[in-house]
Coordinates of N, CA and C in Angstrom, one line a residue:
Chain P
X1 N 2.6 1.9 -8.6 CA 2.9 3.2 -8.0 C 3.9 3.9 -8.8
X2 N 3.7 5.1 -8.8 CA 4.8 6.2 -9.8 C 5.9 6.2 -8.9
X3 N 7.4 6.0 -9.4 CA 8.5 5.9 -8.7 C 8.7 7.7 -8.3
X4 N 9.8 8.1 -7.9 CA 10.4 9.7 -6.9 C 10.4 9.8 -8.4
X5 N 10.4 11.3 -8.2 CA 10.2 12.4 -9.7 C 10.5 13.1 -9.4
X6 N 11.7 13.8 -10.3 CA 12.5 15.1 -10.1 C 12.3 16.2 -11.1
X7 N 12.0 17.7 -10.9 CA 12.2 18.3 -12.1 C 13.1 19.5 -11.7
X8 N 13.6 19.9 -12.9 CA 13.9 19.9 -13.9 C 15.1 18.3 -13.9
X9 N 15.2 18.0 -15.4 CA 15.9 17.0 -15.3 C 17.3 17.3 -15.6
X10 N 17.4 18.5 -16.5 CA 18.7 19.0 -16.2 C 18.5 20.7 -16.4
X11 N 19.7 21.5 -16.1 CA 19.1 22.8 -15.8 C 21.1 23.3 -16.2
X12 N 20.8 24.3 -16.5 CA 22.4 25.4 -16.9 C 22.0 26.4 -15.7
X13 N 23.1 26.7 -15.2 CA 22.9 28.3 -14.9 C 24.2 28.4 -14.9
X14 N 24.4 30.1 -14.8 CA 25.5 30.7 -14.5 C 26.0 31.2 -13.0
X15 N 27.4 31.4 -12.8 CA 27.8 31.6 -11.3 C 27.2 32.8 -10.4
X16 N 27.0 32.5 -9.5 CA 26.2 33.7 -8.9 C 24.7 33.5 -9.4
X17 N 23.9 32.8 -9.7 CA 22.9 32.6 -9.5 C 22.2 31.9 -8.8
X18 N 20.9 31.3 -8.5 CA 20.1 30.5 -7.7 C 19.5 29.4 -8.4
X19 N 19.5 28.5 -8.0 CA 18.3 27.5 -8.4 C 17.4 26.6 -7.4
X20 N 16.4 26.4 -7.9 CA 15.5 25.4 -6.9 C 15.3 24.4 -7.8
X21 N 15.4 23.1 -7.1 CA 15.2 21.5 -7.5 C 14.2 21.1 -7.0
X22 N 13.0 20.6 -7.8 CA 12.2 19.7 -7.0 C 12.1 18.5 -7.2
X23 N 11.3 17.9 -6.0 CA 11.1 16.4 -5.6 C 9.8 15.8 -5.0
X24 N 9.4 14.9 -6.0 CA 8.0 14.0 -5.4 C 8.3 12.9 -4.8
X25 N 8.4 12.7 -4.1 CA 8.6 11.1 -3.3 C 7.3 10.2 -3.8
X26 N 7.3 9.2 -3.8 CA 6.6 7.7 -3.9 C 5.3 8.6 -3.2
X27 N 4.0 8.0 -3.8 CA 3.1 8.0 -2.8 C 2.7 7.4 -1.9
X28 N 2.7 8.1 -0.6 CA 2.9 7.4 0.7 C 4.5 7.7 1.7
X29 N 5.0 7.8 0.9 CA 6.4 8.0 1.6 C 6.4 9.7 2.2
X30 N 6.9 9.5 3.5 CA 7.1 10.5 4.5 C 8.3 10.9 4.3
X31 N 9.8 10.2 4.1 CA 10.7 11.0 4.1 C 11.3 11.3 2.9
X32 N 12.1 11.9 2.9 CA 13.1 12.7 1.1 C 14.2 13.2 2.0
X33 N 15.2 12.6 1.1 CA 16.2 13.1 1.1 C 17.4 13.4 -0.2
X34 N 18.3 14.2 0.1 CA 19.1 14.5 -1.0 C 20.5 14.4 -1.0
X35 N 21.1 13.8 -2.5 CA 22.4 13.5 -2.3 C 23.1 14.3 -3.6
X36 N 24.3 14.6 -3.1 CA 24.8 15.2 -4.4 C 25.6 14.4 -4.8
X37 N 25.5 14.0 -6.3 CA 26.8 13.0 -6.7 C 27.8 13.4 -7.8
X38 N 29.2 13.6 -8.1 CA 30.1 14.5 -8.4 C 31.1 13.4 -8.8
X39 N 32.2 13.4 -9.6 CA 32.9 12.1 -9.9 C 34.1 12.6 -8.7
X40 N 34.3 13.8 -8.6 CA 35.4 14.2 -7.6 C 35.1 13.4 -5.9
X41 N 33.8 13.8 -5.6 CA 33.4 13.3 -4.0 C 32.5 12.3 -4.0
X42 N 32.2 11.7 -5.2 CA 31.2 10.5 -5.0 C 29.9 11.3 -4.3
X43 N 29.0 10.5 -3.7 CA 27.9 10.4 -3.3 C 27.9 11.0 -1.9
X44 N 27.3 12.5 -1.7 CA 27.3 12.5 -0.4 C 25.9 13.5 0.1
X45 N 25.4 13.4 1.5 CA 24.3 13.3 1.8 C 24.4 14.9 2.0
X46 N 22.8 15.3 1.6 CA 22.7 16.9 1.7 C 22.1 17.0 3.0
X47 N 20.9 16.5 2.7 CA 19.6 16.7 3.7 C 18.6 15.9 3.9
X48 N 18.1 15.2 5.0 CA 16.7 14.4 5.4 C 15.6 15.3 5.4
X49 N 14.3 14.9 5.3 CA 13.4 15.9 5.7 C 11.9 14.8 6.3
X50 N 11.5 14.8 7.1 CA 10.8 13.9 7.6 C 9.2 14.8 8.1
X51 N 7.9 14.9 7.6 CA 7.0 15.5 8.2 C 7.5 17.1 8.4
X52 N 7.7 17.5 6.9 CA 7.8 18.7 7.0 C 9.1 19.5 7.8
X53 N 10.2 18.7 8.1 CA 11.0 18.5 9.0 C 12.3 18.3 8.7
X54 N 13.1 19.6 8.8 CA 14.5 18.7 8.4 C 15.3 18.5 9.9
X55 N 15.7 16.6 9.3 CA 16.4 16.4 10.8 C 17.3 15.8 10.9
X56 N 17.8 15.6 9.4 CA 19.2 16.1 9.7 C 20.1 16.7 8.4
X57 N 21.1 17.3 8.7 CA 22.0 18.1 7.3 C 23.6 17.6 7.1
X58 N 23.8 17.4 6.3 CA 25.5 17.1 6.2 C 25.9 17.9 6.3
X59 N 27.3 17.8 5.7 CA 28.3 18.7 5.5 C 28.6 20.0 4.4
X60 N 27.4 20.4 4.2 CA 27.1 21.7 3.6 C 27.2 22.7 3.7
X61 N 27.9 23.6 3.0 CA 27.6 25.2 3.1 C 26.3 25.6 3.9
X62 N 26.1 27.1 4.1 CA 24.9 27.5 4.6 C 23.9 28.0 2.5
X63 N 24.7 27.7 2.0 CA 24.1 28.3 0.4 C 23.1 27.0 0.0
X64 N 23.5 26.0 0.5 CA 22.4 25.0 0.7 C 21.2 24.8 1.0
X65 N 19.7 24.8 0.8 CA 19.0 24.7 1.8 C 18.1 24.2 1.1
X66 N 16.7 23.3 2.2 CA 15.6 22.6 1.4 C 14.5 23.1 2.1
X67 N 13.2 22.1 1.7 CA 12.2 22.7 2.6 C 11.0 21.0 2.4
X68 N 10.2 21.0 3.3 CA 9.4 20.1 2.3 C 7.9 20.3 2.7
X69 N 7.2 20.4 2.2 CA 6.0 20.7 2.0 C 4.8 19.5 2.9
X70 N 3.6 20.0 3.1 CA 2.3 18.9 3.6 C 1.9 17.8 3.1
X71 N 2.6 17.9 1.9 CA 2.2 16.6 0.7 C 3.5 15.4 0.7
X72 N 4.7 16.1 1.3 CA 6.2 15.7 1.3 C 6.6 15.9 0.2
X73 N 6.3 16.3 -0.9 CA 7.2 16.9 -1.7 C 8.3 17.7 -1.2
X74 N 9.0 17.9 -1.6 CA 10.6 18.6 -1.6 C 11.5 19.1 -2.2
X75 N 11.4 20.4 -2.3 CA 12.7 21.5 -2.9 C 13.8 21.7 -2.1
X76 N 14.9 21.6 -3.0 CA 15.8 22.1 -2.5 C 16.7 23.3 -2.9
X77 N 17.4 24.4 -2.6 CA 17.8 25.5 -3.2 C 19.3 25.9 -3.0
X78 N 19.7 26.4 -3.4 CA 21.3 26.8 -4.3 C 21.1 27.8 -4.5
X79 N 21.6 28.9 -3.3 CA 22.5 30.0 -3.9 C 23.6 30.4 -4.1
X80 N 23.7 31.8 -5.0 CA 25.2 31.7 -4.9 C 25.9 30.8 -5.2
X81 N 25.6 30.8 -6.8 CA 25.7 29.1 -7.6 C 27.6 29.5 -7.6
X82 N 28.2 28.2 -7.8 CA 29.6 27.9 -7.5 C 29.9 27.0 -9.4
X83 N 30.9 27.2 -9.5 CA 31.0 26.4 -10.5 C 31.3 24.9 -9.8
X84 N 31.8 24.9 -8.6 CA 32.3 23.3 -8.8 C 30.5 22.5 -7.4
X85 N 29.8 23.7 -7.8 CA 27.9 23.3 -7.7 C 27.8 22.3 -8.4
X86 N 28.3 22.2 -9.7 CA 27.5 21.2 -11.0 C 28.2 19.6 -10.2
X87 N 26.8 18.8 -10.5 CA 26.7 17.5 -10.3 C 25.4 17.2 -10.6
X88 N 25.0 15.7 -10.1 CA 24.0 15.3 -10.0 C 23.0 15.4 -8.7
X89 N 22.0 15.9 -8.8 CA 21.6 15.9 -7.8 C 20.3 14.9 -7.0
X90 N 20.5 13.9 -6.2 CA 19.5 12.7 -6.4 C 18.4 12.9 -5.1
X91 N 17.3 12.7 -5.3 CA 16.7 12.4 -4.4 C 15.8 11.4 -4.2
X92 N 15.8 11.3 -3.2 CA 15.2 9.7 -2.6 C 14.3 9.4 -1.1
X93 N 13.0 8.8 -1.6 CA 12.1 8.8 -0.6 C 12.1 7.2 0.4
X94 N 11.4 7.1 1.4 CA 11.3 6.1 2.3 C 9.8 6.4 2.6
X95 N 9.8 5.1 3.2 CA 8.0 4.9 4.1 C 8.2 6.4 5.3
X96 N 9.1 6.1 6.2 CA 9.4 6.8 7.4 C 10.7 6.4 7.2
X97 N 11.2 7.7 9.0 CA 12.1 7.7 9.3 C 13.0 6.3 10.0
X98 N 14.3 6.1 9.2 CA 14.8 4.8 10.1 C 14.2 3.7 9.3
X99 N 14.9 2.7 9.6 CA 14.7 1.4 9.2 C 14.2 1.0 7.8
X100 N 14.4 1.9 7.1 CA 13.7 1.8 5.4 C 14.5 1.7 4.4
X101 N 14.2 1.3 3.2 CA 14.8 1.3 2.4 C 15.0 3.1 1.8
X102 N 15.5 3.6 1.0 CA 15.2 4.8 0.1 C 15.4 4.6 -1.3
X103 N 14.4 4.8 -2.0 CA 14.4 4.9 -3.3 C 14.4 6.1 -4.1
X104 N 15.5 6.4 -5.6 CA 15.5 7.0 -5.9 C 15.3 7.5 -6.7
X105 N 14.8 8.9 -7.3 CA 14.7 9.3 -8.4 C 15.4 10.0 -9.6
X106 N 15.4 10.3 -10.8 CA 16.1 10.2 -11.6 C 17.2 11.0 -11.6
X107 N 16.9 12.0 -10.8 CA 17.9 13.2 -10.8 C 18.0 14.2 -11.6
X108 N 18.5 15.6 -10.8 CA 18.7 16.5 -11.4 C 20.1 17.2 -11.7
X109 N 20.5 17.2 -13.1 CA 22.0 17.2 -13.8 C 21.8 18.8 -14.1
X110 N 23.0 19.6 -12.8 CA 23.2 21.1 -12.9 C 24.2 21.5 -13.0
X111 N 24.2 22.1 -14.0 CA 25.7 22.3 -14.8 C 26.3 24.3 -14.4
X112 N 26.7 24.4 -13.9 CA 27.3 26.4 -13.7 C 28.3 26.3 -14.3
X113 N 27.9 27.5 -15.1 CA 28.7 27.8 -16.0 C 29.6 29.3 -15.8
Chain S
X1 N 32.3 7.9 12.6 CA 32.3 8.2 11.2 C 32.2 6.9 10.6
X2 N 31.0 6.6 9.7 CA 31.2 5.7 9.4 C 31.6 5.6 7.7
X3 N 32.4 4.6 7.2 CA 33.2 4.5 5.7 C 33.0 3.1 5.2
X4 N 32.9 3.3 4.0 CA 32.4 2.8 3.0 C 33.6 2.3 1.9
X5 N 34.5 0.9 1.5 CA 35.4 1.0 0.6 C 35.2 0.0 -0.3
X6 N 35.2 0.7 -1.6 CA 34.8 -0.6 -2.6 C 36.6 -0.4 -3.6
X7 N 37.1 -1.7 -3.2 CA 38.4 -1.6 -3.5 C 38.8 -1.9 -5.6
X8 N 37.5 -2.2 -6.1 CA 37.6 -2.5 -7.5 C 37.1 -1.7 -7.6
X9 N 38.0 -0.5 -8.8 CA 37.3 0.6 -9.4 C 36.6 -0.1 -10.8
X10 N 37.0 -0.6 -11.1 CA 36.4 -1.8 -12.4 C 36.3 -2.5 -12.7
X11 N 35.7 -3.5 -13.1 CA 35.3 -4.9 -13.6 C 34.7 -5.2 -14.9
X12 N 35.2 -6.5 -15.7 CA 34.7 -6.8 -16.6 C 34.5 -8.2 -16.8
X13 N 33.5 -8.5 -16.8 CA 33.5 -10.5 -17.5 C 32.8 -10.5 -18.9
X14 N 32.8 -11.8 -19.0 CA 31.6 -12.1 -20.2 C 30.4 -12.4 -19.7
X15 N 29.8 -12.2 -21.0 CA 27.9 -12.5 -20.3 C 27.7 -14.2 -19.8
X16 N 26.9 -14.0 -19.0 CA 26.9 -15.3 -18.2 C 27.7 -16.3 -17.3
X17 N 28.9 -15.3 -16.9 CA 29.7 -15.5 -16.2 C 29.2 -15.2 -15.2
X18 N 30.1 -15.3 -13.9 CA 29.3 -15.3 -12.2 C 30.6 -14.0 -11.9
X19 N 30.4 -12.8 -11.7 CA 31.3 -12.1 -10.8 C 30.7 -11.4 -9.5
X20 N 31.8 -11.4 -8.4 CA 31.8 -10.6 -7.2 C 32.4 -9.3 -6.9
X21 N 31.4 -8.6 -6.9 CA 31.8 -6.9 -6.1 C 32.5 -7.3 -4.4
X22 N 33.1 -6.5 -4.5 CA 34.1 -6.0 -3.1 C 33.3 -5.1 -2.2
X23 N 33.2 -5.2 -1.0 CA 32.9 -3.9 -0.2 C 33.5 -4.1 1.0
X24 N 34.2 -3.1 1.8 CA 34.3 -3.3 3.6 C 33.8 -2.0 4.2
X25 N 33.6 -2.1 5.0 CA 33.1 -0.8 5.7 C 33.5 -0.7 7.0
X26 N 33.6 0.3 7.9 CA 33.5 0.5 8.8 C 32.6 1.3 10.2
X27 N 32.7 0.9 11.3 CA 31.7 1.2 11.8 C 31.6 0.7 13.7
X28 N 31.4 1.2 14.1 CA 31.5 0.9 15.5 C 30.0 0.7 16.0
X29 N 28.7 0.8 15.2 CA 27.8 0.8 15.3 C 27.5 -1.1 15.1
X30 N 25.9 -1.5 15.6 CA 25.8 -2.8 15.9 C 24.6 -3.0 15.2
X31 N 23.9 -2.0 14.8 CA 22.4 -1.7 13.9 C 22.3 -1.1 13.1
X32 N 22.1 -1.6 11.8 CA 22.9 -0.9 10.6 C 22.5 -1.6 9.3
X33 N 21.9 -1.3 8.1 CA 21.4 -1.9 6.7 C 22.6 -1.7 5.9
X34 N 22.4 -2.7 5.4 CA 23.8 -2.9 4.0 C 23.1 -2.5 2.8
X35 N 23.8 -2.0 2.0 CA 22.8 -1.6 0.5 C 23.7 -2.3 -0.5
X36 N 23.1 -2.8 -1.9 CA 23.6 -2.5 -3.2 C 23.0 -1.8 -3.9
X37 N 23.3 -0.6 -4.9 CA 22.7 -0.3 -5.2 C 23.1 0.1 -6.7
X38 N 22.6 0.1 -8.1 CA 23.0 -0.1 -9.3 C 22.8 1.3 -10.1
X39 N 23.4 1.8 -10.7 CA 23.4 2.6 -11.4 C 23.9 2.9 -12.8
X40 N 22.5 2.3 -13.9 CA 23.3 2.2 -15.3 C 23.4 3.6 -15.7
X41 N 23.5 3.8 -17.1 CA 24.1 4.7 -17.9 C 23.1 6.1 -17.7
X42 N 21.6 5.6 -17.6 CA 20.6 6.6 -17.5 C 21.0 7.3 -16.1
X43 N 21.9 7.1 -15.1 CA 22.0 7.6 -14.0 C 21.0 7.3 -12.9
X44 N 19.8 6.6 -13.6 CA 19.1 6.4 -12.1 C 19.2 5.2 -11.5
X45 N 18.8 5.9 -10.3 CA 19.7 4.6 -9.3 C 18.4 3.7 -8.8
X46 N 19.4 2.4 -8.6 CA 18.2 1.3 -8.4 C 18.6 0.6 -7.3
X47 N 17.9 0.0 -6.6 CA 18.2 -0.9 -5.4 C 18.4 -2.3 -5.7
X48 N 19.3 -2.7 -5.5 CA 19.9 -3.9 -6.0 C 19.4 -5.1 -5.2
X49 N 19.7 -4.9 -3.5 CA 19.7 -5.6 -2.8 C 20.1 -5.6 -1.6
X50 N 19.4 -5.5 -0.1 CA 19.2 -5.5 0.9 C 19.7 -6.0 2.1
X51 N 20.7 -5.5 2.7 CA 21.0 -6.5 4.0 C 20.7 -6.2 5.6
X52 N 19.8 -6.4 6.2 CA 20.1 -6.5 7.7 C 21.1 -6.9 8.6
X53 N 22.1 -6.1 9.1 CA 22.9 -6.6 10.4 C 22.7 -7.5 11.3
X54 N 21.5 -7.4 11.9 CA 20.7 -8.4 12.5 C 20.4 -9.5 12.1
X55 N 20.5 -10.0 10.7 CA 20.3 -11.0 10.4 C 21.3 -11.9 9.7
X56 N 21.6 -13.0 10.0 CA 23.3 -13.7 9.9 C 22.6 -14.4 8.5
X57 N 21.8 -15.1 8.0 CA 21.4 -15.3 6.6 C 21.6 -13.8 6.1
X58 N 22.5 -14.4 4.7 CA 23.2 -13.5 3.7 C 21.4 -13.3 2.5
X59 N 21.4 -11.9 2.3 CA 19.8 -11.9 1.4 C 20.7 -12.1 -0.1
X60 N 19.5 -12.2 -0.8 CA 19.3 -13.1 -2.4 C 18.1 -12.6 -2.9
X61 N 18.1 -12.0 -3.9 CA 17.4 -11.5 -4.8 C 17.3 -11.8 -6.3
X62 N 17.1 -13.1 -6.7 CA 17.1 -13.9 -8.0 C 18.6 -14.1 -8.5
X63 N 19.0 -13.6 -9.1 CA 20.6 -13.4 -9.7 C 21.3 -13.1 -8.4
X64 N 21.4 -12.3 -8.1 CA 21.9 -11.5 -6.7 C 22.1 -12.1 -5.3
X65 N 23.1 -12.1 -5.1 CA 23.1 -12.2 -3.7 C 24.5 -11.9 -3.3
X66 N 24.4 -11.7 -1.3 CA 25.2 -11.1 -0.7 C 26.1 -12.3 -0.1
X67 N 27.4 -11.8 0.4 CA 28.0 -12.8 1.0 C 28.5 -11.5 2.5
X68 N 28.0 -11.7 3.7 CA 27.8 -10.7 4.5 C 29.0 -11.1 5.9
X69 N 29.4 -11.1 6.4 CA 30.4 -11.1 7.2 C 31.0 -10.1 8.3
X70 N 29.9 -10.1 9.1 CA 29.6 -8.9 10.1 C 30.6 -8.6 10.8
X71 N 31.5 -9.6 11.4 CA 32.9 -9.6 11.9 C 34.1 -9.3 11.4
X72 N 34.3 -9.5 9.9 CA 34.8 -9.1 9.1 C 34.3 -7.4 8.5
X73 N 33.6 -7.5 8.9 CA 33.0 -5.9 8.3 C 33.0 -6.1 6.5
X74 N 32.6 -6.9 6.1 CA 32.6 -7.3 4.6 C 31.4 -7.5 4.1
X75 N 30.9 -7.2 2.8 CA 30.1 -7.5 2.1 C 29.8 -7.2 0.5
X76 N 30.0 -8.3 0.3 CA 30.2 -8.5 -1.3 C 29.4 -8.6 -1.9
X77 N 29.0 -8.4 -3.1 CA 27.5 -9.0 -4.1 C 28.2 -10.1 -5.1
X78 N 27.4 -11.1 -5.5 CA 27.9 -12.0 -6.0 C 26.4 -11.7 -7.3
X79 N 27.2 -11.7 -8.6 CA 26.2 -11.7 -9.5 C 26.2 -13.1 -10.3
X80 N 24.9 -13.8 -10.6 CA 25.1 -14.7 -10.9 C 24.3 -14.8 -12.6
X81 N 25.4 -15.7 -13.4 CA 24.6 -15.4 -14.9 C 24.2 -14.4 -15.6
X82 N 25.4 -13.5 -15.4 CA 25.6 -12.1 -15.6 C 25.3 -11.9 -17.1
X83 N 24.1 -10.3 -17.5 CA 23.4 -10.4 -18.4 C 23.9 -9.1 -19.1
X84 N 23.7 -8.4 -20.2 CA 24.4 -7.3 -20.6 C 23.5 -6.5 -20.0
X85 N 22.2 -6.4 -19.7 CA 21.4 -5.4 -18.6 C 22.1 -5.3 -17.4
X86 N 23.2 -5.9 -16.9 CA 24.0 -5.6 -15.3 C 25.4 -4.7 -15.6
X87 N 25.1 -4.5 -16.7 CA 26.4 -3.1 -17.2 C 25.8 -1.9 -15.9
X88 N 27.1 -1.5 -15.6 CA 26.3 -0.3 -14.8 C 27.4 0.0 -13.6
X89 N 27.5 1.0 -12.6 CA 28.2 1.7 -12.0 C 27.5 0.7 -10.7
X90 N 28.3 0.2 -9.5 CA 27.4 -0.7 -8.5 C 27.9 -0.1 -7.3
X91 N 27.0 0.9 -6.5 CA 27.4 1.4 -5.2 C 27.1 0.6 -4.2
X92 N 27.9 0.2 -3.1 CA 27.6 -0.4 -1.8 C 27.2 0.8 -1.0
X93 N 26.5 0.8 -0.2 CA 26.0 1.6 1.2 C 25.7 0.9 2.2
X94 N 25.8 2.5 3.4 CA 25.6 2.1 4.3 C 24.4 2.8 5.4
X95 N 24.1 2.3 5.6 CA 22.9 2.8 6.7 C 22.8 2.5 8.3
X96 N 23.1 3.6 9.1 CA 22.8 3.3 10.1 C 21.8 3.6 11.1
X97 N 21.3 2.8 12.1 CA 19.6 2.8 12.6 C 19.4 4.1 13.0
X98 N 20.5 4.4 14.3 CA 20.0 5.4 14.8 C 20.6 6.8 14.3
X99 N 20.1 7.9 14.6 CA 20.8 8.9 14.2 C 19.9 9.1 12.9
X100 N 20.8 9.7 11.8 CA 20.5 10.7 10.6 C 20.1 9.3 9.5
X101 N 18.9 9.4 9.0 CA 18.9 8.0 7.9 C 19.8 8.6 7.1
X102 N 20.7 8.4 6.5 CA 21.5 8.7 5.3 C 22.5 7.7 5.1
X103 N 22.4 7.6 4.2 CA 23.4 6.5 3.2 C 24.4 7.2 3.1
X104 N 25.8 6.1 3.6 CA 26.8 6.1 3.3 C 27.7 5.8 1.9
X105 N 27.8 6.3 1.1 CA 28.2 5.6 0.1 C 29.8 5.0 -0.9
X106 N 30.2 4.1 -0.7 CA 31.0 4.0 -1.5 C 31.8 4.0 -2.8
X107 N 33.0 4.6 -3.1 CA 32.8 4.8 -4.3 C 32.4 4.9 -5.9
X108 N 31.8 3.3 -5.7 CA 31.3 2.6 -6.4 C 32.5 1.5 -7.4
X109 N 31.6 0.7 -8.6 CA 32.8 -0.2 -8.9 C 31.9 -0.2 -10.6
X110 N 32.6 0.0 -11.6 CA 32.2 0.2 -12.9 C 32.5 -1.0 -13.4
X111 N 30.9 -1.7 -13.6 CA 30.5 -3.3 -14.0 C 30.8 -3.5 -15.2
X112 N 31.1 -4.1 -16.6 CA 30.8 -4.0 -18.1 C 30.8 -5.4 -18.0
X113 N 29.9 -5.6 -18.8 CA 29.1 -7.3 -19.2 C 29.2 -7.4 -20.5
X114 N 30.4 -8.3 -21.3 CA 30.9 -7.9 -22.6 C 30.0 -8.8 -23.2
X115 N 29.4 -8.9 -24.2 CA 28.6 -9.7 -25.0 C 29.7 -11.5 -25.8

């Protein structure tokens, strides 16, 4: 089976602009979720998305937002880019909600300039 | 709130040596997955190895294994016959059942496996 797949794998923008991330989860897997990883805050959770569903969100701005599709793919989007935006961005699928492992994908390295 | 502390920001042995990661966490929760999870140079992240709360046998994954301590709120990875492929950044997590699936993560602890 193809492991989670992320594109772009790294991406520039400048402040004040937008970007969308995408994400393929494992085939078969229902949930995605997203973490942002940064050497200043370590690893921390964006958003779950379960059956087209998000259910639940961290501690995020409202400039944050995702979505996920009938296939479970999943974008996520950034407005109102920030310079201290840039990190890694990882995302990671499960069978279902609860009790699963999550595996992840390579990530996406966004740098604001 | 649950927290996540990996008290070694770095480590180093020689190859084939046996070393142990640090983790304690916190938690008032009683249902709950323990993670290791590895992350070399390429950045992507791999699943190391597995723990259930529920279950008082510590899991083991060839090389790998957990030393788990539910009462203690502790859980360490013990690497055994350490290879220069276990170079790499090693995050503990945490997961709890109910609520939000999301991984808690701990700082991490920067492995190097000197030849």
């Amino acid at each position: 089976k193809a492991g989670v797949t992320q594109t772009p794998r790294y991406l520039i923008k400048t402040r004040g602009q937008q970007v969308t991330l995408s994400c393929s989860p494992i085939s078969g897997h229902r949930s995605v979720s997203w973490y942002q990883q940064t050497p200043g805050q370590g690893l921390q959770f964006l958003f779950e998305y379960f059956s087209e569903t998000q259910r639940n969100k961290g501690n995020f701005p409202g400039r944050f937002s995702g979505r996920q599709f009938s296939n479970s793919r999943s974008e996520m989007n950034v407005s109102t880019l920030e310079l201290g935006d840039s990190a890694l961005y990882l995302c990671a699928s499960s069978l279902a909600l609860n009790q699963e492992t999550q595996y992840f994908g390579p990530g996406t390295r966004l740098l604001v300039l | 709130a649950q927290t996540v502390t990996q008290s070694q920001p770095e480590m180093s042995v020689q190859e084939a040596e046996t070393v142990t990661l640090s983790c304690t966490y916190d938690t008032s929760e009683n249902n709950y997955y323990l993670f290791w999870y590895k992350q070399p140079p390429s950045r992507q992240m791999i699943l190391v190895i597995r723990q259930e709360a529920y279950k008082q046998q510590n899991a083991t994954e060839n090389r790998f294994s957990v030393n788990f301590q539910k009462a203690a709120k502790s859980f360490s990875l013990k690497i055994s016959d350490s290879q220069l492929g276990d170079t790499a950044m090693y995050f503990c997590a945490f997961m709890n059942l109910q609520g939000a699936q999301k991984l808690v993560f701990g700082q991490g602890t920067r492995l190097t496996i000197n030849p």
